[in-house]
XYZ file of C-alpha atoms in Angstrom:
690
model
C 0.000 0.000 0.000
C 1.372 3.399 -0.969
C 1.677 6.336 1.455
C -1.138 7.957 -0.487
C -3.354 4.941 0.204
C -2.405 5.094 3.910
C -3.344 8.755 4.015
C -6.656 8.125 2.245
C -7.544 5.347 4.664
C -6.716 7.540 7.666
C -8.813 10.342 6.176
C -11.770 7.978 5.721
C -11.542 6.659 9.267
C -11.463 10.220 10.563
C -14.613 10.989 8.590
C -16.281 7.804 9.863
C -15.558 8.791 13.465
C -17.087 12.218 12.902
C -20.195 10.641 11.387
C -20.630 8.228 14.289
C -20.143 11.097 16.731
C -22.800 13.100 14.896
C -25.308 10.223 14.977
C -24.678 9.510 18.660
C -24.878 13.192 19.602
C -28.126 13.762 17.728
C -29.681 10.629 19.214
C -28.666 11.846 22.675
C -30.136 15.274 21.902
C -33.478 13.675 20.969
C -33.337 11.614 24.167
C -32.780 14.724 26.287
C -35.756 16.450 24.659
C -37.882 13.338 25.246
C -36.947 13.441 28.914
C -37.734 17.156 28.984
C -41.195 16.470 27.562
C -41.911 14.042 30.411
C -40.845 16.778 32.827
C -43.280 19.291 31.358
C -41.233 21.038 28.671
C -43.809 22.947 26.537
C -44.435 21.640 23.033
C -43.728 24.932 21.332
C -40.311 25.007 22.999
C -39.548 21.508 21.698
C -40.211 22.678 18.152
C -38.170 25.842 18.553
C -35.241 23.909 20.047
C -35.285 21.438 17.153
C -35.258 24.327 14.685
C -32.466 26.254 16.403
C -30.212 23.252 17.040
C -30.455 21.743 13.560
C -30.055 25.027 11.692
C -27.254 25.932 14.125
C -25.517 22.634 13.254
C -25.768 23.341 9.527
C -24.614 26.927 10.034
C -21.614 25.755 12.043
C -20.585 23.410 9.239
C -21.069 26.267 6.779
C -18.867 28.648 8.730
C -16.161 26.034 9.292
C -15.972 25.121 5.576
C -16.329 28.609 4.108
C -14.135 29.234 1.097
C -13.566 31.592 -1.826
C -11.365 29.218 -3.825
C -13.152 28.407 -7.134
C -12.118 24.731 -7.116
C -13.486 24.317 -3.592
C -16.558 26.499 -4.174
C -17.673 24.847 -7.413
C -16.639 21.165 -6.979
C -15.388 20.796 -3.350
C -11.790 20.385 -4.513
C -12.690 17.093 -6.269
C -11.719 15.119 -3.168
C -14.990 13.848 -1.665
C -14.801 10.043 -1.066
C -17.433 8.003 -2.880
C -19.177 6.894 0.337
C -19.748 10.451 1.522
C -20.435 11.776 -1.940
C -23.146 9.127 -2.242
C -24.567 10.172 1.109
C -24.534 13.843 0.099
C -26.160 12.999 -3.246
C -28.867 11.017 -1.446
C -29.483 13.983 0.834
C -29.626 16.194 -2.245
C -32.122 13.786 -3.779
C -34.370 12.964 -0.802
C -35.998 16.338 -1.120
C -39.164 17.701 0.438
C -41.056 15.795 -2.252
C -39.562 12.460 -1.156
C -39.604 13.043 2.592
C -42.876 14.953 2.968
C -45.055 14.132 -0.039
C -44.116 10.710 -1.407
C -45.958 8.590 1.149
C -48.857 11.043 0.998
C -49.234 10.458 -2.724
C -49.426 6.696 -2.174
C -51.939 7.264 0.646
C -54.206 9.334 -1.593
C -53.954 7.473 -4.885
C -53.054 3.915 -3.939
C -50.554 1.710 -5.726
C -51.633 2.502 -9.264
C -53.232 5.905 -8.850
C -55.903 7.322 -11.119
C -55.979 8.295 -14.783
C -54.839 11.802 -13.922
C -52.777 11.218 -10.761
C -50.217 8.390 -10.821
C -49.265 6.810 -7.512
C -46.193 7.703 -5.509
C -44.778 4.295 -6.383
C -44.082 5.673 -9.846
C -41.753 8.219 -8.241
C -39.879 5.532 -6.313
C -39.385 3.379 -9.406
C -38.559 6.285 -11.702
C -36.070 8.011 -9.439
C -34.315 4.782 -8.463
C -34.080 3.617 -12.071
C -32.740 7.011 -13.088
C -29.652 6.531 -10.930
C -28.813 3.368 -12.839
C -28.832 5.412 -16.045
C -26.699 8.082 -14.381
C -24.077 5.481 -13.421
C -23.999 3.921 -16.892
C -24.457 6.848 -19.276
C -23.504 10.110 -17.582
C -21.496 10.303 -14.345
C -18.142 8.728 -15.329
C -17.949 10.522 -18.681
C -18.673 13.973 -17.309
C -16.308 13.480 -14.342
C -13.510 12.636 -16.788
C -13.861 16.070 -18.391
C -13.068 17.913 -15.098
C -15.886 20.424 -15.471
C -17.534 22.804 -13.000
C -21.159 22.985 -14.153
C -23.541 21.192 -16.509
C -23.492 24.052 -19.087
C -19.702 23.588 -19.118
C -20.267 20.240 -20.856
C -22.228 21.799 -23.700
C -19.698 24.581 -24.063
C -16.721 22.214 -24.138
C -18.295 19.452 -26.232
C -19.988 21.583 -28.889
C -18.034 24.854 -28.741
C -19.409 28.322 -29.287
C -21.741 30.242 -27.000
C -25.228 29.110 -27.993
C -25.127 25.554 -26.562
C -23.980 27.016 -23.247
C -26.608 29.785 -23.355
C -29.475 27.381 -23.948
C -28.143 25.101 -21.203
C -27.994 28.029 -18.764
C -31.581 28.966 -19.587
C -32.740 25.394 -18.942
C -30.711 25.101 -15.726
C -32.341 28.235 -14.342
C -35.849 27.188 -15.446
C -35.878 23.627 -14.136
C -33.844 24.345 -10.990
C -35.993 27.357 -10.099
C -39.179 25.285 -10.401
C -37.613 22.622 -8.207
C -36.289 25.044 -5.592
C -39.707 26.691 -5.226
C -41.049 23.285 -4.173
C -38.269 22.921 -1.587
C -38.795 26.372 -0.109
C -42.524 25.636 0.085
C -41.570 22.572 2.149
C -39.265 24.732 4.297
C -42.147 27.076 5.086
C -44.517 24.213 5.853
C -42.125 22.479 8.245
C -40.866 25.651 9.935
C -44.402 26.875 10.590
C -45.171 23.482 12.125
C -42.104 23.581 14.367
C -42.518 27.128 15.623
C -46.210 27.918 15.148
C -45.458 31.028 13.080
C -47.269 31.903 9.863
C -46.332 29.983 6.720
C -44.748 33.050 5.083
C -42.623 33.776 8.168
C -41.606 30.121 8.253
C -40.284 30.462 4.706
C -38.035 33.353 5.718
C -36.750 31.547 8.812
C -35.887 28.421 6.858
C -34.373 30.430 4.032
C -31.690 31.637 6.410
C -30.639 28.011 6.908
C -30.402 27.549 3.148
C -28.278 30.611 2.541
C -25.857 30.158 5.419
C -24.645 26.910 3.826
C -24.663 27.556 0.082
C -23.659 31.211 0.400
C -20.570 30.733 2.553
C -18.764 27.784 1.029
C -20.477 26.580 -2.114
C -20.109 22.895 -2.927
C -17.572 22.287 -0.170
C -19.942 23.503 2.538
C -23.013 21.964 0.934
C -21.397 18.519 0.731
C -20.612 18.208 4.426
C -23.852 19.894 5.426
C -25.763 17.374 3.330
C -23.974 14.498 5.049
C -25.209 15.836 8.395
C -28.681 16.440 6.964
C -28.900 12.878 5.686
C -28.106 11.578 9.172
C -30.951 13.697 10.569
C -33.315 12.589 7.796
C -32.561 8.906 8.283
C -33.270 9.013 12.019
C -36.347 11.191 11.506
C -37.798 8.818 8.910
C -37.022 5.398 10.342
C -37.652 5.965 14.073
C -41.357 6.941 13.842
C -42.087 4.414 11.073
C -40.534 1.631 13.134
C -42.510 2.828 16.165
C -45.807 2.799 14.254
C -45.007 -0.618 12.748
C -44.332 -2.071 16.187
C -47.640 -0.654 17.438
C -49.695 -2.048 14.550
C -47.749 -5.145 13.498
C -45.691 -6.174 16.507
C -42.396 -5.699 14.640
C -40.313 -2.606 13.811
C -39.477 -3.998 10.344
C -42.188 -2.040 8.521
C -41.132 -2.764 4.887
C -41.296 -6.517 5.529
C -44.582 -6.719 7.460
C -46.949 -3.998 6.275
C -48.545 -6.175 3.578
C -50.828 -7.853 6.116
C -52.651 -4.528 6.658
C -53.739 -4.174 3.029
C -56.511 -6.768 3.294
C -57.880 -5.053 6.409
C -57.843 -1.674 4.670
C -59.673 -3.140 1.696
C -62.310 -4.643 4.006
C -62.805 -1.295 5.784
C -63.213 0.592 2.538
C -65.686 -1.886 1.074
C -67.842 -1.401 4.142
C -67.905 2.334 3.432
C -69.820 1.730 0.218
C -72.893 0.576 2.161
C -72.620 3.039 5.075
C -75.607 5.473 5.003
C -73.564 8.178 6.728
C -70.877 7.974 4.040
C -73.545 8.075 1.344
C -74.928 11.278 2.867
C -71.463 12.834 2.684
C -71.129 11.882 -0.973
C -74.566 13.314 -1.727
C -73.580 16.639 -0.169
C -70.412 16.807 -2.272
C -72.458 16.081 -5.391
C -74.820 18.909 -4.455
C -71.870 21.281 -4.015
C -70.463 20.229 -7.383
C -73.811 20.959 -9.022
C -73.872 24.368 -7.325
C -70.409 25.101 -8.735
C -71.615 24.103 -12.203
C -74.573 26.471 -11.851
C -72.269 29.349 -10.910
C -69.886 28.671 -13.785
C -72.794 28.656 -16.251
C -73.333 32.389 -15.590
C -70.364 33.802 -13.708
C -71.382 37.517 -13.688
C -74.841 36.825 -12.290
C -73.592 34.268 -9.744
C -70.879 36.637 -8.541
C -73.309 39.505 -8.125
C -75.759 37.291 -6.245
C -73.058 35.978 -3.905
C -71.890 39.521 -3.141
C -75.479 40.690 -2.456
C -76.126 37.772 -0.119
C -72.932 38.410 1.844
C -73.732 42.128 2.165
C -77.318 41.423 3.208
C -76.209 38.961 5.887
C -73.696 41.424 7.315
C -76.294 44.203 7.361
C -78.869 41.939 9.038
C -76.420 40.934 11.763
C -75.433 44.559 12.361
C -79.037 45.692 12.688
C -80.022 42.805 14.958
C -77.149 43.422 17.422
C -75.327 40.161 16.780
C -72.182 39.200 18.669
C -68.762 40.446 17.676
C -67.741 36.942 16.573
C -70.747 36.662 14.244
C -70.040 40.087 12.777
C -66.393 39.158 12.251
C -67.329 35.952 10.430
C -69.818 37.801 8.218
C -67.251 40.498 7.411
C -64.659 37.863 6.527
C -67.179 36.056 4.289
C -67.825 39.314 2.440
C -64.098 39.969 2.054
C -63.589 36.472 0.630
C -66.073 37.014 -2.197
C -64.034 36.966 -5.444
C -63.155 40.536 -6.518
C -63.731 39.953 -10.244
C -65.106 37.442 -12.733
C -61.726 35.869 -13.546
C -61.034 35.168 -9.872
C -64.538 33.803 -9.390
C -64.227 31.495 -12.381
C -60.857 30.172 -11.182
C -62.157 29.593 -7.636
C -65.383 27.856 -8.696
C -63.542 25.736 -11.250
C -61.163 24.511 -8.546
C -64.099 23.930 -6.191
C -65.958 21.948 -8.852
C -62.896 19.793 -9.451
C -62.445 19.111 -5.738
C -66.103 18.426 -4.963
C -66.420 16.131 -7.966
C -63.332 14.201 -6.883
C -64.622 13.860 -3.313
C -68.082 12.772 -4.411
C -67.032 9.105 -4.644
C -64.065 8.470 -2.292
C -65.358 5.087 -1.153
C -65.429 3.766 -4.724
C -61.909 5.030 -5.332
C -60.803 3.556 -2.011
C -61.809 0.038 -2.998
C -59.350 0.267 -5.908
C -56.633 1.638 -3.653
C -54.751 -1.673 -3.396
C -55.112 -2.588 -7.081
C -52.412 -2.127 -9.681
C -54.243 0.573 -11.648
C -57.574 2.365 -11.622
C -60.409 0.855 -13.614
C -60.794 -2.781 -14.581
C -59.319 -4.465 -17.696
C -62.211 -6.979 -17.617
C -64.977 -4.451 -16.934
C -67.185 -2.375 -19.196
C -65.857 0.019 -21.822
C -65.537 2.898 -19.356
C -63.646 0.765 -16.797
C -61.311 -0.552 -19.489
C -60.608 2.957 -20.774
C -59.854 4.132 -17.224
C -57.511 1.189 -16.704
C -55.616 1.932 -19.924
C -55.376 5.633 -19.103
C -54.130 4.988 -15.577
C -51.506 2.493 -16.728
C -50.333 4.779 -19.540
C -49.841 7.760 -17.222
C -48.101 5.577 -14.650
C -45.535 4.340 -17.169
C -45.148 7.816 -18.669
C -44.313 9.280 -15.267
C -41.748 6.544 -14.584
C -40.127 7.319 -17.948
C -40.162 11.034 -17.160
C -38.500 10.626 -13.769
C -35.835 8.210 -15.007
C -34.670 10.522 -17.774
C -35.153 13.618 -15.626
C -32.758 12.145 -13.071
C -30.108 11.985 -15.796
C -30.528 15.666 -16.563
C -30.948 17.369 -13.186
C -28.087 19.910 -12.928
C -27.686 19.833 -9.147
C -27.332 16.025 -9.246
C -24.931 15.839 -12.195
C -22.526 18.345 -10.657
C -22.438 16.227 -7.502
C -20.388 13.602 -9.384
C -17.792 16.219 -10.389
C -16.569 16.227 -6.777
C -15.038 12.742 -6.512
C -11.259 12.188 -6.771
C -11.480 9.723 -9.689
C -13.807 8.524 -12.434
C -14.148 5.137 -10.729
C -15.266 6.782 -7.503
C -17.857 8.791 -9.430
C -19.433 5.518 -10.559
C -19.129 3.991 -7.069
C -20.734 7.014 -5.454
C -23.844 6.485 -7.612
C -24.114 2.991 -6.111
C -23.856 4.424 -2.606
C -26.523 6.971 -3.513
C -28.915 4.166 -4.433
C -28.191 2.409 -1.141
C -28.868 5.526 0.930
C -32.047 6.575 -0.852
C -33.257 2.974 -0.764
C -33.297 3.052 3.042
C -35.991 5.731 2.829
C -37.782 4.776 -0.383
C -38.442 1.202 0.754
C -40.214 2.532 3.843
C -42.474 5.084 2.107
C -45.110 2.557 0.869
C -45.211 1.001 4.337
C -45.837 4.424 5.870
C -48.732 5.120 3.479
C -50.410 1.796 4.322
C -49.978 2.202 8.078
C -51.315 5.762 8.122
C -54.360 4.796 6.053
C -55.040 1.964 8.490
C -54.641 4.352 11.426
C -57.082 6.857 9.906
C -59.711 4.176 9.316
C -59.270 2.714 12.800
C -58.739 5.811 14.939
C -60.454 8.765 13.226
C -63.392 7.419 11.234
C -66.465 7.176 13.472
C -65.095 9.402 16.238
C -67.367 12.165 17.662
C -66.296 15.632 16.592
C -66.356 16.746 20.209
C -63.603 14.255 21.045
C -61.182 14.998 18.212
C -57.574 15.555 19.370
C -56.174 19.069 19.640
C -53.404 18.481 17.106
C -56.037 18.296 14.358
C -57.176 21.840 15.147
C -53.594 23.072 15.174
C -52.889 21.607 11.726
C -56.103 23.063 10.310
C -55.001 26.511 11.487
C -51.721 26.174 9.565
C -53.438 25.409 6.253
C -56.974 23.974 5.892
C -56.025 22.901 2.372
C -53.567 20.395 3.847
C -55.797 18.957 6.569
C -59.430 19.613 7.368
C -62.255 17.685 8.964
C -65.777 19.069 8.557
C -69.148 17.622 9.595
C -70.570 17.587 6.077
C -73.601 15.382 6.806
C -74.294 16.907 10.235
C -74.321 13.650 12.240
C -71.664 14.731 14.720
C -69.244 11.937 13.770
C -66.251 11.800 11.458
C -66.797 10.015 8.160
C -63.994 8.998 5.833
C -65.281 11.302 3.104
C -65.190 14.261 5.515
C -61.425 14.008 6.012
C -59.332 16.107 3.653
C -55.708 15.057 3.916
C -53.175 16.570 1.524
C -50.129 14.634 0.396
C -47.795 17.321 1.742
C -48.844 16.809 5.371
C -49.098 13.042 5.911
C -45.524 12.432 7.039
C -45.543 15.413 9.385
C -48.747 14.499 11.223
C -48.023 10.753 11.362
C -46.422 10.782 14.880
C -49.423 12.526 16.455
C -51.868 10.344 14.551
C -50.015 7.294 15.873
C -50.086 8.548 19.468
C -46.332 9.113 19.775
C -44.704 11.698 22.056
C -44.517 15.187 20.641
C -40.726 15.004 20.515
C -41.104 12.498 17.662
C -43.218 15.058 15.807
C -40.406 17.551 16.263
C -37.901 14.971 15.023
C -39.955 14.296 11.872
C -40.324 18.017 11.217
C -36.548 18.446 11.630
C -36.035 15.654 9.102
C -38.407 17.305 6.655
C -36.574 20.587 7.117
C -33.233 18.863 6.464
C -34.640 17.303 3.277
C -35.896 20.634 1.959
C -32.743 22.550 2.942
C -30.323 20.012 1.462
C -31.969 20.014 -1.962
C -32.540 23.773 -1.959
C -28.820 24.297 -1.266
C -27.767 22.296 -4.312
C -30.368 23.859 -6.581
C -29.550 27.433 -5.601
C -25.847 26.763 -6.118
C -26.579 25.393 -9.608
C -28.589 28.490 -10.529
C -26.054 30.917 -9.083
C -23.160 29.216 -10.850
C -25.059 29.100 -14.142
C -25.777 32.836 -13.993
C -22.326 33.920 -12.819
C -19.806 31.307 -14.024
C -21.502 30.235 -17.276
C -23.061 33.528 -18.338
C -21.330 36.605 -17.007
C -17.717 35.485 -16.792
C -17.795 33.188 -19.808
C -19.296 35.817 -22.089
C -19.242 39.335 -20.648
C -15.850 39.205 -18.948
C -14.419 36.291 -20.945
C -12.983 34.643 -17.796
C -10.589 37.520 -17.057
C -12.031 38.232 -13.633
C -10.209 37.173 -10.500
C -11.190 33.994 -8.678
C -12.523 36.007 -5.741
C -14.827 38.144 -7.906
C -16.189 35.081 -9.727
C -17.119 33.388 -6.469
C -18.601 36.577 -5.019
C -20.830 37.134 -8.045
C -22.034 33.518 -7.818
C -22.990 34.173 -4.197
C -24.810 37.385 -5.112
C -26.787 35.624 -7.875
C -27.632 32.822 -5.456
C -29.012 35.320 -2.920
C -31.257 37.051 -5.464
C -32.639 33.765 -6.778
C -33.327 32.552 -3.235
C -35.381 35.649 -2.412
C -37.352 35.383 -5.657
C -38.031 31.667 -5.060
C -39.233 32.460 -1.525
C -41.724 34.968 -2.919
C -43.062 32.478 -5.471
C -43.290 29.687 -2.883
C -45.327 31.954 -0.603
C -48.052 32.058 -3.280
C -48.643 28.276 -2.873
C -49.229 27.863 -6.597
C -49.070 24.025 -6.722
C -48.247 21.036 -4.560
C -44.682 19.862 -4.106
C -44.802 16.705 -6.219
C -46.319 18.520 -9.205
C -43.608 21.195 -9.170
C -40.880 18.561 -8.909
C -42.323 16.522 -11.770
C -42.512 19.609 -13.976
C -38.827 20.371 -13.396
C -37.890 16.772 -14.266
C -39.742 16.924 -17.572
C -37.998 20.150 -18.486
C -34.541 18.864 -17.527
C -34.958 15.562 -19.380
C -36.286 17.052 -22.617
C -33.672 19.820 -22.744
C -30.468 18.117 -21.606
C -30.683 14.357 -22.139
C -30.833 14.106 -25.981
C -27.936 16.497 -26.667
C -25.933 15.216 -23.701
C -26.195 11.499 -24.504
C -25.627 12.011 -28.234
C -22.713 14.326 -27.446
C -21.074 11.635 -25.320
C -21.635 8.606 -27.560
C -21.996 9.993 -31.112
C -19.129 11.884 -32.660
C -21.414 13.221 -35.387
C -23.491 15.434 -33.100
C -22.964 19.099 -34.076
C -23.396 22.444 -32.401
C -26.430 23.361 -34.516
C -27.996 19.970 -33.837
C -27.536 20.320 -30.083
C -29.035 23.822 -29.968
C -31.991 22.841 -32.158
C -32.662 19.679 -30.160
C -32.469 21.453 -26.782
C -34.817 24.225 -27.901
C -37.245 21.700 -29.386
C -37.423 19.621 -26.216
C -37.842 22.737 -24.103
C -40.610 24.075 -26.354
C -42.594 20.813 -26.359
C -42.480 20.455 -22.580
C -43.215 24.143 -22.039
C -46.283 23.925 -24.254
C -47.632 20.894 -22.385
C -46.888 22.280 -18.917
C -48.093 25.836 -19.409
C -50.875 25.354 -21.935
C -53.408 23.918 -19.497
C -52.792 26.589 -16.872
C -52.878 29.474 -19.343
C -56.164 28.383 -20.913
C -57.789 27.648 -17.556
C -56.870 31.144 -16.346
C -58.997 32.709 -19.087
C -61.813 30.210 -18.686
C -61.211 28.078 -21.791
C -61.114 24.267 -21.797
C -57.759 22.548 -22.256
C -57.805 19.784 -24.846
C -54.100 19.669 -25.555
C -53.390 16.266 -23.986
C -51.772 13.883 -26.450
C -52.978 10.296 -26.010
C -54.322 11.339 -22.616
C -50.858 11.734 -21.048
C -50.804 14.344 -18.267
C -48.612 17.477 -18.592
C -46.199 16.435 -15.825
C -45.086 13.550 -18.091
C -44.560 15.749 -21.150
C -41.051 14.302 -21.457
C -42.664 11.378 -23.312
C -42.958 13.777 -26.247
C -40.089 16.138 -25.455
C -37.214 13.634 -25.398
C -38.059 11.839 -28.691
C -38.586 15.224 -30.352
C -35.233 16.466 -29.038
C -33.424 13.304 -30.135
C -34.928 13.398 -33.617
C -34.201 17.092 -34.181
C -30.639 16.798 -32.825
C -29.951 13.843 -35.121
C -31.488 15.374 -38.259
C -29.920 18.819 -37.839
C -26.552 17.240 -37.018
C -26.686 15.211 -40.223
C -27.579 18.319 -42.204
C -24.813 20.482 -40.692
C -21.909 18.015 -40.510
C -18.777 19.094 -42.330
C -16.497 16.092 -42.303
C -17.597 15.199 -38.777
C -17.298 17.134 -35.578
C -15.342 14.984 -33.141
C -16.363 14.643 -29.540
C -14.240 16.182 -26.819
C -10.955 14.418 -26.391
C -11.662 13.734 -22.728
C -14.545 11.440 -23.698
């Protein structure tokens, strides 16, 4: 063994000792808080302590590893061992969507999902399969080129400015969409930990994001993400194992949860014949019909709703009603849509929700089946089955190829010492994300069983206080309303959003509040770790790939390049926080949209550029723009038409917009190939490093 090998082994053992110390210290910290809870430590203090300690840990790592050296800032000096690079990549990947929303999607849509909403299992399969493609087709080849950013590849491989410019545009677009989802998760978790408003929670969590990525770039982010993965792993596995032991008698949830599926199916079949559930469904159908009536004549319905709200407020004022009644009437008047466009958007969303909730028992019976519908049923059931299966496979395809093209993931494999370690670190990434992904389906099953056993049928007067607290944070995430007026909770009266299931699971399972704080800290770590990598990718694309590559032509000093990257990162973070505060879409939808954009823009030109020497600059630019245009049309077309009240009929073969990569990638490949053939002049060789 060479002295270099001896030094590397000593370095690894030193890192292993630090990791074990971190795990032991955090476990002891959770134990101390658990003891404090038994001694009367207030719940709000437990949440605040979790927030301060975890963000303080990440900030300490950020300060210790701060740097202005470009090699350290952009690629962590290319000396991160494969084990820890894999752990950091897993932390980068187990985002708010995976930690907070993945199990919730399986809870809501079952194993196969519906025609328009594929199950969370598609995300697990797609993301995991994508890492196999990364290891085979991307990571070792890009690491060999010793690059800093993903646009660097297009600039080096194809030459000229336009391939890099288009790549920068796509990096900013897909990473910004993704980072908005993470900051939304930051606000959700922080508001749960501290009790502050959602918007204030975003700002508090944003400080934790910036203190890492701003101070030391990739060097700081790498070691922060290692710590964040340790927190995530404990926060995910401890409560799931606890709930599994309570329900199944064993902490090995992934191996034992299957026995609950038959019981869930039996419960949900009984709901079909329950008169109370039928009354709930009838009320939702009535509300849907009322929404249809309003949408048939929006101006008249809006005027009538405003008159009724004004008349009620006036009546209460004249009759000397209580202050609370007057406040509620005033708020109802203020919530009347201000114009016809707002009214149409609100009633359209209400119609969609009420129609979906009008038959939850029927959907629930199919929850454990492979896909919605029935391949042996009538024509409608067969069509639903085909549509559900098609969208499921399309989403898996989208996520696999999107994984290959995500800028913040690709740059992670620039940081290893060798090409071989880049490939090995992908394997470690799969191991680390597998520890969490294998438990997500078990969590969804156990929570659904807990809801059916513990909540359904309970009197409203005896509902636990944590339900009220969650409903105050955001009624769109969790609400329970006595729709049929019988004083008891029915399954159809429970509105549970996918973004809240993981966070409320400890309280639903009757665990100590300290476990709720632990889960929230894990969700915060997941959102912060991914947001760090995404913001760094955007900042580097704007500063390194745009300003200094074109405006200054790389003549600026190393210090000024790093400082401008930090400044761009700060501006993007503030803009993303503003967009996230608008709560435009759920986390999984935003993530899926960014994957479609990344796959359609980067994958065709990147794979052809690596393996086909005939790919040309014009072909790459044309293919990237084509893929981006196709996905953009599918993603934005439905929203733009709905905003002006027009129906959207732009689905091709019934595939949902989040899986637009099904059309974008083939279009990009075809255009890149054809334009390259048309513009070849004796061949344009690939980069020598490949």
